[in-house]
Coordinates of C-alpha atoms and ligand atoms in Angstrom, one line a residue:
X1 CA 0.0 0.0 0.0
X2 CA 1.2 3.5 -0.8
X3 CA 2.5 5.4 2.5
X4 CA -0.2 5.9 4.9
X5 CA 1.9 9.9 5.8
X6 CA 0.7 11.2 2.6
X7 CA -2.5 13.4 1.9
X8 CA -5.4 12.3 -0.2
X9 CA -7.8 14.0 -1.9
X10 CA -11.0 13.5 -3.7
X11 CA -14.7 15.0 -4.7
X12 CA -16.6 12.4 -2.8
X13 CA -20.1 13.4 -4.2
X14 CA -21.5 11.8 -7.4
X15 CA -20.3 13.6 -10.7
X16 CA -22.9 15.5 -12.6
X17 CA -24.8 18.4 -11.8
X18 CA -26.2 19.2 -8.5
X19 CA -26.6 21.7 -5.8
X20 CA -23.6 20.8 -3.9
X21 CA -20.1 19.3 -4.0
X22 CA -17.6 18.2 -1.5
X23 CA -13.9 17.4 -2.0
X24 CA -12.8 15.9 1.2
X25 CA -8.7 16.1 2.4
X26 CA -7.2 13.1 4.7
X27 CA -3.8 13.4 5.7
X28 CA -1.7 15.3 7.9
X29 CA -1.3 18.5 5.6
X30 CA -5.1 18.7 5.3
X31 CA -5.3 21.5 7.1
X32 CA -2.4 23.7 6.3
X33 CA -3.8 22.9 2.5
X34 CA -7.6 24.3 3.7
X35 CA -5.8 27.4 5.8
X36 CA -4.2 27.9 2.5
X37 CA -7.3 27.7 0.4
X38 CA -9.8 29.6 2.5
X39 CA -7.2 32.0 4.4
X40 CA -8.9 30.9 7.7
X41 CA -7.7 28.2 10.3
X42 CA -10.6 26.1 10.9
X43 CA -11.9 25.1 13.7
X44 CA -12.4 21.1 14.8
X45 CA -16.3 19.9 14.1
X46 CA -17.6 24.0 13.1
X47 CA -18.7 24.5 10.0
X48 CA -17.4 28.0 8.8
X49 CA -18.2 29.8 5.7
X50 CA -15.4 30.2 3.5
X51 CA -14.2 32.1 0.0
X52 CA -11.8 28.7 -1.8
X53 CA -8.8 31.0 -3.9
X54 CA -6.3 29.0 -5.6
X55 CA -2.4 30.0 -5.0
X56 CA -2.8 33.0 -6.8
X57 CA -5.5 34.3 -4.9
X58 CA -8.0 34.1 -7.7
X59 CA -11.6 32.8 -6.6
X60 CA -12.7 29.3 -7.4
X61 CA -15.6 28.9 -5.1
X62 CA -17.5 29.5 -2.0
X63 CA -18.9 27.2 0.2
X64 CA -18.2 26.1 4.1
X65 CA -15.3 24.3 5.5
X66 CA -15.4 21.6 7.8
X67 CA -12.5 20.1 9.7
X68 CA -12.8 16.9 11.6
X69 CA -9.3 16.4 14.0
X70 CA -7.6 13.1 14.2
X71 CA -8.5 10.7 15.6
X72 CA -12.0 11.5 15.6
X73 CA -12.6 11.5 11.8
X74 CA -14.2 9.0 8.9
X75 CA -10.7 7.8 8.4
X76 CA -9.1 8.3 11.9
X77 CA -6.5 10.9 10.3
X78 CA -7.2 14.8 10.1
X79 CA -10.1 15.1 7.5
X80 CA -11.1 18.5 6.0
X81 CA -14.4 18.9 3.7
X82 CA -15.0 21.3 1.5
X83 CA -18.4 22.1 0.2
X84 CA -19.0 24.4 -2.9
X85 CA -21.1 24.5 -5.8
X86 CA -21.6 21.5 -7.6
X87 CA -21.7 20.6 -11.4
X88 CA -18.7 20.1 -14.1
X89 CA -15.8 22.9 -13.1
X90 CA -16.2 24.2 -9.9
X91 CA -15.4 21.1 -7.8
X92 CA -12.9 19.9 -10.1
X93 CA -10.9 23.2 -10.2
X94 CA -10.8 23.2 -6.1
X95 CA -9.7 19.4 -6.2
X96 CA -6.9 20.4 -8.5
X97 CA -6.0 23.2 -6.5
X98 CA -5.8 20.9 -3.0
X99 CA -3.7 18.8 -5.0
X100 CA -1.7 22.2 -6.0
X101 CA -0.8 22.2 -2.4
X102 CA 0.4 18.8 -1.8
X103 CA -2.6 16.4 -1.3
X104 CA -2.7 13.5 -4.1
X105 CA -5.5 12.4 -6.2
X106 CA -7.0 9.3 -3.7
X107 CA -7.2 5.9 -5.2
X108 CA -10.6 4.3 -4.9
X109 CA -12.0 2.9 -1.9
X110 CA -8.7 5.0 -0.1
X111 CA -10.5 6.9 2.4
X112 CA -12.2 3.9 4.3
X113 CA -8.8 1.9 3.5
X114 CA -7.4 4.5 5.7
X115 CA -10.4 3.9 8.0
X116 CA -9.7 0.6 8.2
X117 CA -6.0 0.6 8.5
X118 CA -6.7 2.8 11.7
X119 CA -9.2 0.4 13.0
X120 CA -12.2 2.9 12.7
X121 CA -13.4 -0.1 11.0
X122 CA -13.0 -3.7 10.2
X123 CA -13.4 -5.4 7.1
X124 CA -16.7 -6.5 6.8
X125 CA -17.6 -3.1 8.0
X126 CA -15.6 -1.2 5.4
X127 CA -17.1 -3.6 2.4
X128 CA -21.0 -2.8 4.1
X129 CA -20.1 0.7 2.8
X130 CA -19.5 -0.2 -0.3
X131 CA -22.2 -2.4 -0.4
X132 CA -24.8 0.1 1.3
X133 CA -23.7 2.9 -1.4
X134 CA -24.5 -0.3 -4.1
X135 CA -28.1 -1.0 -2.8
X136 CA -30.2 -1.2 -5.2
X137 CA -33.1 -2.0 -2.8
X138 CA -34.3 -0.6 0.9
X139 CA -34.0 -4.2 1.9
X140 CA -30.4 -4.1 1.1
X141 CA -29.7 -0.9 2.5
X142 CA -30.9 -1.7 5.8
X143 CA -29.0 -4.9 6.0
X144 CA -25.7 -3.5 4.8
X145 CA -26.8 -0.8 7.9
X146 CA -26.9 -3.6 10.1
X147 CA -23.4 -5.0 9.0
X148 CA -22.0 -1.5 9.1
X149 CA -23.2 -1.2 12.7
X150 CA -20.9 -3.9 13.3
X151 CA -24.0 -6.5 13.7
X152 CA -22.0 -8.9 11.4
X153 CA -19.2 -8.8 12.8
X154 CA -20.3 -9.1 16.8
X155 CA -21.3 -12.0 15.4
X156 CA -18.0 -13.5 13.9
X157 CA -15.9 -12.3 16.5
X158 CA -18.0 -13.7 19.4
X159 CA -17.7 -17.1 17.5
X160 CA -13.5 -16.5 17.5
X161 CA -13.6 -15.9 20.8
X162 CA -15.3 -19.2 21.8
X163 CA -13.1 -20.8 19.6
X164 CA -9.9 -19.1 21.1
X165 CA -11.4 -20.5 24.2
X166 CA -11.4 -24.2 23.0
X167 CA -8.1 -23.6 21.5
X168 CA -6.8 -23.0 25.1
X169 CA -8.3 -25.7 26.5
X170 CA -7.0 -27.7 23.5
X171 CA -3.6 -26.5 23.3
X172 CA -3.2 -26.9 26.8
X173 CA -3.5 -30.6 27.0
X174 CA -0.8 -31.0 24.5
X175 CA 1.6 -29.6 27.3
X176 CA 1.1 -32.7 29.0
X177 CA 1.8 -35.4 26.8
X178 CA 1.5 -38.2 29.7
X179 CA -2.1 -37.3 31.0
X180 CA -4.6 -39.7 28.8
X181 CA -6.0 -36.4 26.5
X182 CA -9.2 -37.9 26.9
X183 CA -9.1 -36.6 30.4
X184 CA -7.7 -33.3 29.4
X185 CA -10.1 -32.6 27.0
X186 CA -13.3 -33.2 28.7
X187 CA -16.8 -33.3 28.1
X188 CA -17.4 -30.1 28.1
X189 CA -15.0 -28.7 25.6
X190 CA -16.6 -31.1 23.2
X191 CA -20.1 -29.5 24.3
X192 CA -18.8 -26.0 23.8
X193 CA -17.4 -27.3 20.3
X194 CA -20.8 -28.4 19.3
X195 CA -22.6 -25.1 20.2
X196 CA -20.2 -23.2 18.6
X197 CA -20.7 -25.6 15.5
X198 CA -24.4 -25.0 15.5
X199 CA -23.9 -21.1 16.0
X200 CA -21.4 -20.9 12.9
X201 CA -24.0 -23.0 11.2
X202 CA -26.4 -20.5 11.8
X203 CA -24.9 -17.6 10.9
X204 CA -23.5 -19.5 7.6
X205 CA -27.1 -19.9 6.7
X206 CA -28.1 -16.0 8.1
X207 CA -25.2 -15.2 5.4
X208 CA -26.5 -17.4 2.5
X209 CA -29.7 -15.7 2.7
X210 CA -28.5 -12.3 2.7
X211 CA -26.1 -13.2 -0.3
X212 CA -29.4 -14.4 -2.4
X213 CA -30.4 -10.8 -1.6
X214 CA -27.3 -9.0 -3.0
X215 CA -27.5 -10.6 -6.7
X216 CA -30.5 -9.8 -8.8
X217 CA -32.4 -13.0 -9.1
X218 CA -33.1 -13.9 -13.3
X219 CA -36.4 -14.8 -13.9
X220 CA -37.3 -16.3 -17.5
X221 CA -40.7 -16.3 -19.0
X222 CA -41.4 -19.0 -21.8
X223 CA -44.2 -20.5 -23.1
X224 CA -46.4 -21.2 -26.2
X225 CA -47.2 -17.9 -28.5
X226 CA -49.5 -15.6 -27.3
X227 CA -50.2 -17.0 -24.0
X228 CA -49.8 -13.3 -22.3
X229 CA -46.2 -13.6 -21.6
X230 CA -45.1 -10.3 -22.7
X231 CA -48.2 -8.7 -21.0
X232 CA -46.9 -10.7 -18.0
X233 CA -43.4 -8.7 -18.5
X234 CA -45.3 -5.6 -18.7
X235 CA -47.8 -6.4 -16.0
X236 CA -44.4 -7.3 -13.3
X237 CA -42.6 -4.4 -14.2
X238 CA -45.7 -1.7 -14.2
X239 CA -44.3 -0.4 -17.2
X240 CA -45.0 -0.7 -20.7
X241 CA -42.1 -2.6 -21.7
X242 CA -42.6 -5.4 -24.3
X243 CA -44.9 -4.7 -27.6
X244 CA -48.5 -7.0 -27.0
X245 CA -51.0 -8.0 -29.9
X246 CA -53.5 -10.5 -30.5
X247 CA -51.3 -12.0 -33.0
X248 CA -49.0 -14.7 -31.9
X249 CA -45.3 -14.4 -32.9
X250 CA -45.3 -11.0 -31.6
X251 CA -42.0 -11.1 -29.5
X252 CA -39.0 -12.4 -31.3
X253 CA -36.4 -10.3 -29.6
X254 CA -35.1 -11.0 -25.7
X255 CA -36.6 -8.1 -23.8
X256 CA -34.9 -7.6 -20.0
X257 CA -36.2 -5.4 -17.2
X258 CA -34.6 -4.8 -13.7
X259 CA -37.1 -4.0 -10.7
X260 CA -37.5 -4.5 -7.3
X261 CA -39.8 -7.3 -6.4
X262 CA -40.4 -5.9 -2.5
X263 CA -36.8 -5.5 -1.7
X264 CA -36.1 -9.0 -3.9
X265 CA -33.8 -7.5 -7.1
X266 CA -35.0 -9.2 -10.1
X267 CA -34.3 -9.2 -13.9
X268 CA -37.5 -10.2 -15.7
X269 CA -36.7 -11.8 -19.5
X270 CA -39.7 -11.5 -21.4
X271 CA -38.7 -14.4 -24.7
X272 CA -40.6 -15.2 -28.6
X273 CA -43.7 -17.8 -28.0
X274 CA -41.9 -21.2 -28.4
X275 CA -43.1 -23.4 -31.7
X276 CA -42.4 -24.8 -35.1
X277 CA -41.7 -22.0 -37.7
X278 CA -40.1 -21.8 -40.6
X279 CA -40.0 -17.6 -40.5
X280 CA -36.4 -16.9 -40.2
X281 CA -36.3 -14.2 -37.6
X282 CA -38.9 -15.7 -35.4
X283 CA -37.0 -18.8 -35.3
X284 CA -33.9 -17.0 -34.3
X285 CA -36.3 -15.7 -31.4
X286 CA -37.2 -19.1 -30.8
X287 CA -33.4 -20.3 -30.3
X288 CA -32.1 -17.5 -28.0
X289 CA -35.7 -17.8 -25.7
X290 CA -34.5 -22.0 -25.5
X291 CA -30.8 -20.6 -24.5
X292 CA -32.0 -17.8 -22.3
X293 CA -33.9 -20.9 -20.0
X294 CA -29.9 -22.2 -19.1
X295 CA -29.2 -18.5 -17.6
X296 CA -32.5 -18.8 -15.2
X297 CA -32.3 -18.4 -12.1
X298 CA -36.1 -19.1 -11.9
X299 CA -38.3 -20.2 -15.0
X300 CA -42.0 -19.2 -15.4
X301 CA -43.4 -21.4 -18.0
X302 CA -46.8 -19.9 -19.1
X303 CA -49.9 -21.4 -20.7
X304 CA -53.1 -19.5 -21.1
X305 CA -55.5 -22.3 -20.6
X306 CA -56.4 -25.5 -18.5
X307 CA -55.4 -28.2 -21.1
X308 CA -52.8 -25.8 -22.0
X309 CA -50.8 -26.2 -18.2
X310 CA -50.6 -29.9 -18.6
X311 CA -49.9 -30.2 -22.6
X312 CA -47.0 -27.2 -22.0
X313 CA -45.0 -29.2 -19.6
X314 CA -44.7 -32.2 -21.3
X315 CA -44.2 -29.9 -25.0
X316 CA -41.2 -28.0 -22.8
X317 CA -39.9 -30.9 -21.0
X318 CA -37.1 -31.4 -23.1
X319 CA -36.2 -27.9 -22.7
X320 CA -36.2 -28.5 -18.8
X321 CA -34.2 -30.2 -16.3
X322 CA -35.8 -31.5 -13.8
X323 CA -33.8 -29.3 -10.6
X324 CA -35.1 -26.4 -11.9
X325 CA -36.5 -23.8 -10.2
X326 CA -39.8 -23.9 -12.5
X327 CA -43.3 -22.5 -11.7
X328 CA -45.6 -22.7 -14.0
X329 CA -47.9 -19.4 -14.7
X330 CA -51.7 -20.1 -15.7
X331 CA -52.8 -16.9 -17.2
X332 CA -55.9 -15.8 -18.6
X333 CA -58.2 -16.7 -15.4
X334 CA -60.5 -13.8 -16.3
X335 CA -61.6 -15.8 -19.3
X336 CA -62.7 -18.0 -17.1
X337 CA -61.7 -22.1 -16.2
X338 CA -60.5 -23.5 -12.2
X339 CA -57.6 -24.7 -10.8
X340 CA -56.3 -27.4 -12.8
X341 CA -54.2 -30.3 -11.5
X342 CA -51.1 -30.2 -13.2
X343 CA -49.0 -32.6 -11.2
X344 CA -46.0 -31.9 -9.5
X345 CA -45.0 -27.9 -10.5
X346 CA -45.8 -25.1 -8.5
X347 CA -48.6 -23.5 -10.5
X348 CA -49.8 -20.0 -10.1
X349 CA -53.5 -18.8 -11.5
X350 CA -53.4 -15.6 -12.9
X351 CA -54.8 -12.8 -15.6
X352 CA -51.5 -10.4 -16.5
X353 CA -55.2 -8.6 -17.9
X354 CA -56.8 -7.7 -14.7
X355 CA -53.6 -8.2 -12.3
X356 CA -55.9 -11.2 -10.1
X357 CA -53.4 -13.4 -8.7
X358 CA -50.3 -11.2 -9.0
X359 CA -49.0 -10.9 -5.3
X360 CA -49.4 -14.9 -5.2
X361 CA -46.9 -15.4 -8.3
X362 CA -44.5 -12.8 -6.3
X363 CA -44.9 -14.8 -3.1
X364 CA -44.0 -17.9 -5.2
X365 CA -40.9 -16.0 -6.9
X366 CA -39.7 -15.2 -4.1
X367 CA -40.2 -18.8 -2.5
X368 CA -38.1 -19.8 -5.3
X369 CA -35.4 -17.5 -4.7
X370 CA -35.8 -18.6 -1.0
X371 CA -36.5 -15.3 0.2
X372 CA -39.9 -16.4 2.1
X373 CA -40.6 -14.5 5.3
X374 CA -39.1 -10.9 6.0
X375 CA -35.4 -12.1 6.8
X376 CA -34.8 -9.8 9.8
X377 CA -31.4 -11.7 10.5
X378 CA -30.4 -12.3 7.2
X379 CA -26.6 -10.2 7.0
X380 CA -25.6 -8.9 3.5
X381 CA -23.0 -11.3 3.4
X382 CA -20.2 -11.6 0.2
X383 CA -19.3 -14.9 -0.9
X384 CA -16.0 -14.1 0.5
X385 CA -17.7 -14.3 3.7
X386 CA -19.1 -17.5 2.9
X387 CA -16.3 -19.3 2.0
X388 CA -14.6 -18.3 5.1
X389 CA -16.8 -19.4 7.4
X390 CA -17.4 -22.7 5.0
X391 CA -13.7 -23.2 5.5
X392 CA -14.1 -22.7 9.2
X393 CA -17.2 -24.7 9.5
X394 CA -15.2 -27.5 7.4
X395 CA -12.3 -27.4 9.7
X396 CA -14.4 -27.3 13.4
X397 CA -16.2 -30.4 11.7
X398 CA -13.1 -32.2 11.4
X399 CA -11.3 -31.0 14.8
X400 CA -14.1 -32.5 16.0
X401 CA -14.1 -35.9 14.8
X402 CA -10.3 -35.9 15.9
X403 CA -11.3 -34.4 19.5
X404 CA -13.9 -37.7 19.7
X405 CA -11.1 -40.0 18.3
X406 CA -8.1 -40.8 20.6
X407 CA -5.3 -39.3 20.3
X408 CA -5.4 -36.9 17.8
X409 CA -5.8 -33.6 20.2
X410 CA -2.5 -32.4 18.1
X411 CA -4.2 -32.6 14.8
X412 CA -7.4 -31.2 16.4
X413 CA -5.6 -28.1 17.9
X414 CA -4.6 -27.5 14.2
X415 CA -7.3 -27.9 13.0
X416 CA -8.8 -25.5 15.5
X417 CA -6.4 -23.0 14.7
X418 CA -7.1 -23.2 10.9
X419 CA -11.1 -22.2 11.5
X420 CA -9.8 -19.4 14.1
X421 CA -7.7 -18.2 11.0
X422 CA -10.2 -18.2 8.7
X423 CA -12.8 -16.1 10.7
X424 CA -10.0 -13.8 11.5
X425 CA -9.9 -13.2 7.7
X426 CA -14.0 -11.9 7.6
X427 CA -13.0 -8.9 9.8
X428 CA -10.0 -8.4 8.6
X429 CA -7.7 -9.6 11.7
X430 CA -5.9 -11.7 9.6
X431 CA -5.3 -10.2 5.9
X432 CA -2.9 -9.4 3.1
X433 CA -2.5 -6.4 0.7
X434 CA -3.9 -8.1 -2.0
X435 CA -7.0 -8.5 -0.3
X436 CA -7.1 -5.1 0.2
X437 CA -6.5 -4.3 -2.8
X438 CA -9.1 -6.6 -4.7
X439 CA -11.5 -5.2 -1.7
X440 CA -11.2 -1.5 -1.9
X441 CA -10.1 -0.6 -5.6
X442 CA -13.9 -1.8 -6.4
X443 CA -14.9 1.1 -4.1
X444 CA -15.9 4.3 -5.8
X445 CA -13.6 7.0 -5.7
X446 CA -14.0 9.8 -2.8
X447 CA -15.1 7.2 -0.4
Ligands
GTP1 N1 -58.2 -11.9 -21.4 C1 -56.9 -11.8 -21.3 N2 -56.1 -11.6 -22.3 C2 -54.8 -11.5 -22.2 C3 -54.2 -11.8 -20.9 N3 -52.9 -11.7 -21.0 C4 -52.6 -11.4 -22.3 N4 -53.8 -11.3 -23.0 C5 -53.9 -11.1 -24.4 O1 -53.3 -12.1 -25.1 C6 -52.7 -11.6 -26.3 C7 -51.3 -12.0 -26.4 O2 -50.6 -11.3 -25.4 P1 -49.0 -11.2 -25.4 O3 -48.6 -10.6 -24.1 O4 -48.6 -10.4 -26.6 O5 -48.6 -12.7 -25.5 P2 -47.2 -13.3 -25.7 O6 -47.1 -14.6 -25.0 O7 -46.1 -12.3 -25.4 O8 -47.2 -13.5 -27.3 P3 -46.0 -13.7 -28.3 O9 -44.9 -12.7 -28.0 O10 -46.6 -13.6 -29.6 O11 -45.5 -15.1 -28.1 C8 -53.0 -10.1 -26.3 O12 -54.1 -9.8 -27.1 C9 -53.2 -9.8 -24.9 O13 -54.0 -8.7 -24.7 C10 -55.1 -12.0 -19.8 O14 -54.7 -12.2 -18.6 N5 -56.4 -12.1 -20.0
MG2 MG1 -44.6 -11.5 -26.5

């Protein structure tokens, strides 16, 4: 990493135009560079209005000036904030003038590094910035909240410590090679082990949930032509999207939409009926809607009549394998016809017409994506989370096998040691520059 004494600037509101704009200074020259700017000496924590004059003394802006002093700052280190005008010029040309005076352009992600690197936060706190600036949905935002509160973390760190705790024990007995380790390690280090095994469990699964949450979930409609699907499209997203006539073959192209499906992030693929033609361009819709059905996530297979539910699964079935998440869509119930016994699929009754039946094919969507009930305790995890604590669940698994099996309290302790390590890793206790590296330069710049 690039020397932690030097001063880093950036404009850390979003380019374009807009009211305001703030270029925010880390670094122990931060303030000589805002004396030098504004001709004042700012006070800690008072926000004073300011004229910003380059070296010259010509005017670039005016806004107010902020100074936060070390350590009690976003990155630990003194922190000045400038606010002018927004828009194209103004906040680049005070940027380039604190640069003028010493500070350097910031890499991305460089200011919470800093945090970080001061232990203002961990890791997993530093990435639910990131990934609260990223939400795309209020459901996301809150739980990347809950993980920058340090929620997420409590909870991995209150699993190391009960793990450092067995490690002690563990250890320990290997210090006295005669005594029968059986005795050493008793009863109730194994029970400890097994709580602790159920509580990383646990918060693996709280994890896996969240991490369904932070991808958009695809969700491919096929079926016959004209059944309603591109009225269904329409009908999800509440916009006019896809082109709908009486006649079938309408849709040949792949149409996408992105929306939020109550906090659930989905991509809706609206795809050309499915059938024999010898038209030229709609069979080239009819191959890309076969090969959109491998990048699903979720498939609704739609059929617009009674007879139509049953003959459509077995017409598609060589189109679908059987793990897939399928639910099949009956649309047209404001024609009229009841619930039809279609076997084994999920089916959902709707009109994409009237809207009947909606909020029952978004319940089952978001079965599907095993989102079911609100996830209060679900934590926005990355699936670098995940692996770590897979690792560490792997390992504590096989420590304690080795733990119930004679002898092997050595192998055990290492084993212990390993899953310690590789929790560490989640709040950053353990970690290398590359990490780092691949963790903050996806960070936007200014933050
Ligand atoms: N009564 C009724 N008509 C519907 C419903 N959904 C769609 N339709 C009508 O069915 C016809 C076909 O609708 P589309 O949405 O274009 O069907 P599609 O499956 O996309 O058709 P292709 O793109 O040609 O494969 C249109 O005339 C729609 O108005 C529904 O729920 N009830
Ligand atoms: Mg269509």
């Amino acid at each position: 990493m690039n020397g932690e004494n030097d001063t880093i600037a950036a404009i850390a509101t979003a380019p374009g135009l807009g009211g305001i704009s703030i270029v925010r200074i880390s670094g122990p020259r931060c303030l000589a560079i805002a004396s030098q700017l504004t001709g004042k000496q700012p006070a800690p924590r008072m926000a004073q209005r300011a004229q910003f004059r380059d070296s010259e003394g010509a005017t670039l802006d005016e806004g107010l000036v902020l100074y936060f002093k070390a350590p009690n700052s976003y990155t630990g280190e003194d922190v000045v904030e400038l606010h002018g005008h927004g828009g194209m010029m103004a906040p680049h040309m005070l940027l380039q003038a604190a640069i003028n005076l010493g500070a350097r352009l910031a890499r991305p992600g460089e200011f919470t590094e800093r945090a970080f690197l001061k232990g203002k936060l961990d890791l997993a706190q530093a990435e639910a910035v990131a990934d609260l600036i990223e939400s795309r949905t209020a459901r996301a935002a809150k739980m990347a909240l809950r993980s920058l509160k340090g929620l997420f973390s409590a909870e991995v760190n209150s699993l190391a410590e009960a793990l450092l705790a067995i490690r002690v024990q563990v250890e320990g007995s290997l210090d006295f090679p005669d005594e029968d380790p059986k005795l050493v390690v008793n009863e109730s280090v194994l029970l400890t082990l097994r709580e602790t095994q159920r509580r990383l469990k646990m918060l693996l699964d709280q994890s896996r949930k969240g991490e369904a949450l932070r991808s958009a979930v695809r969700v491919v409609i096929i079926g016959r032509p004209n059944v309603g699907k591109s009225s269904l499209l329409n009908r999800l997203s509440g916009v006019d999207r896809a082109i709908v006539m009486d006649t079938p073959g309408t849709t040949r192209d792949v149409i996408e939409h992105s929306m939020s499906l109550e906090g659930l992030q989905i991509e809706v693929v609206d795809t050309a009926g499915i059938h024999d033609t010898r038209d030229p361009v709609e069979s080239e819709g009819v191959r890309r809607a076969l090969q959109e059905i491998h990048s699903a996530d979720i498939v609704l297979l739609v059929s617009d009549s009674e007879t139509g539910l049953i003959e459509d699964r077995a017409y598609f079935s060589a189109w679908l394998d059987d793990d897939m998440n399928l639910i099949q869509v009956r649309n047209k119930i404001d024609q009229g016809g009841g619930r039809a016994d279609n076997g084994e699929a999920v089916c959902v009754q709707i009109s994409a017409l009237t809207g009947a039946g909606l909020p029952l094919l978004s319940d089952a969507i978001r079965e599907a994506a095993g989102i079911t009930a609100i996830e209060e305790n679900a934590f926005l995890a990355r699936s670098r989370h995940i692996e770590a604590l897979q690792e560490a669940e792997g390992y504590l698994d096989e420590a304690c096998g080795r733990l119930q099996s004679e002898g092997a309290t050595d192998l055990a302790a290492e084993g212990l040691a390993c899953a310690h390590r590789s929790l560490g890793r989640i709040t950053g206790e353990v970690h290398s520059d590359e990490l780092l590296g691949e963790i903050f330069s996806r960070f936007c710049i200014g933050k």
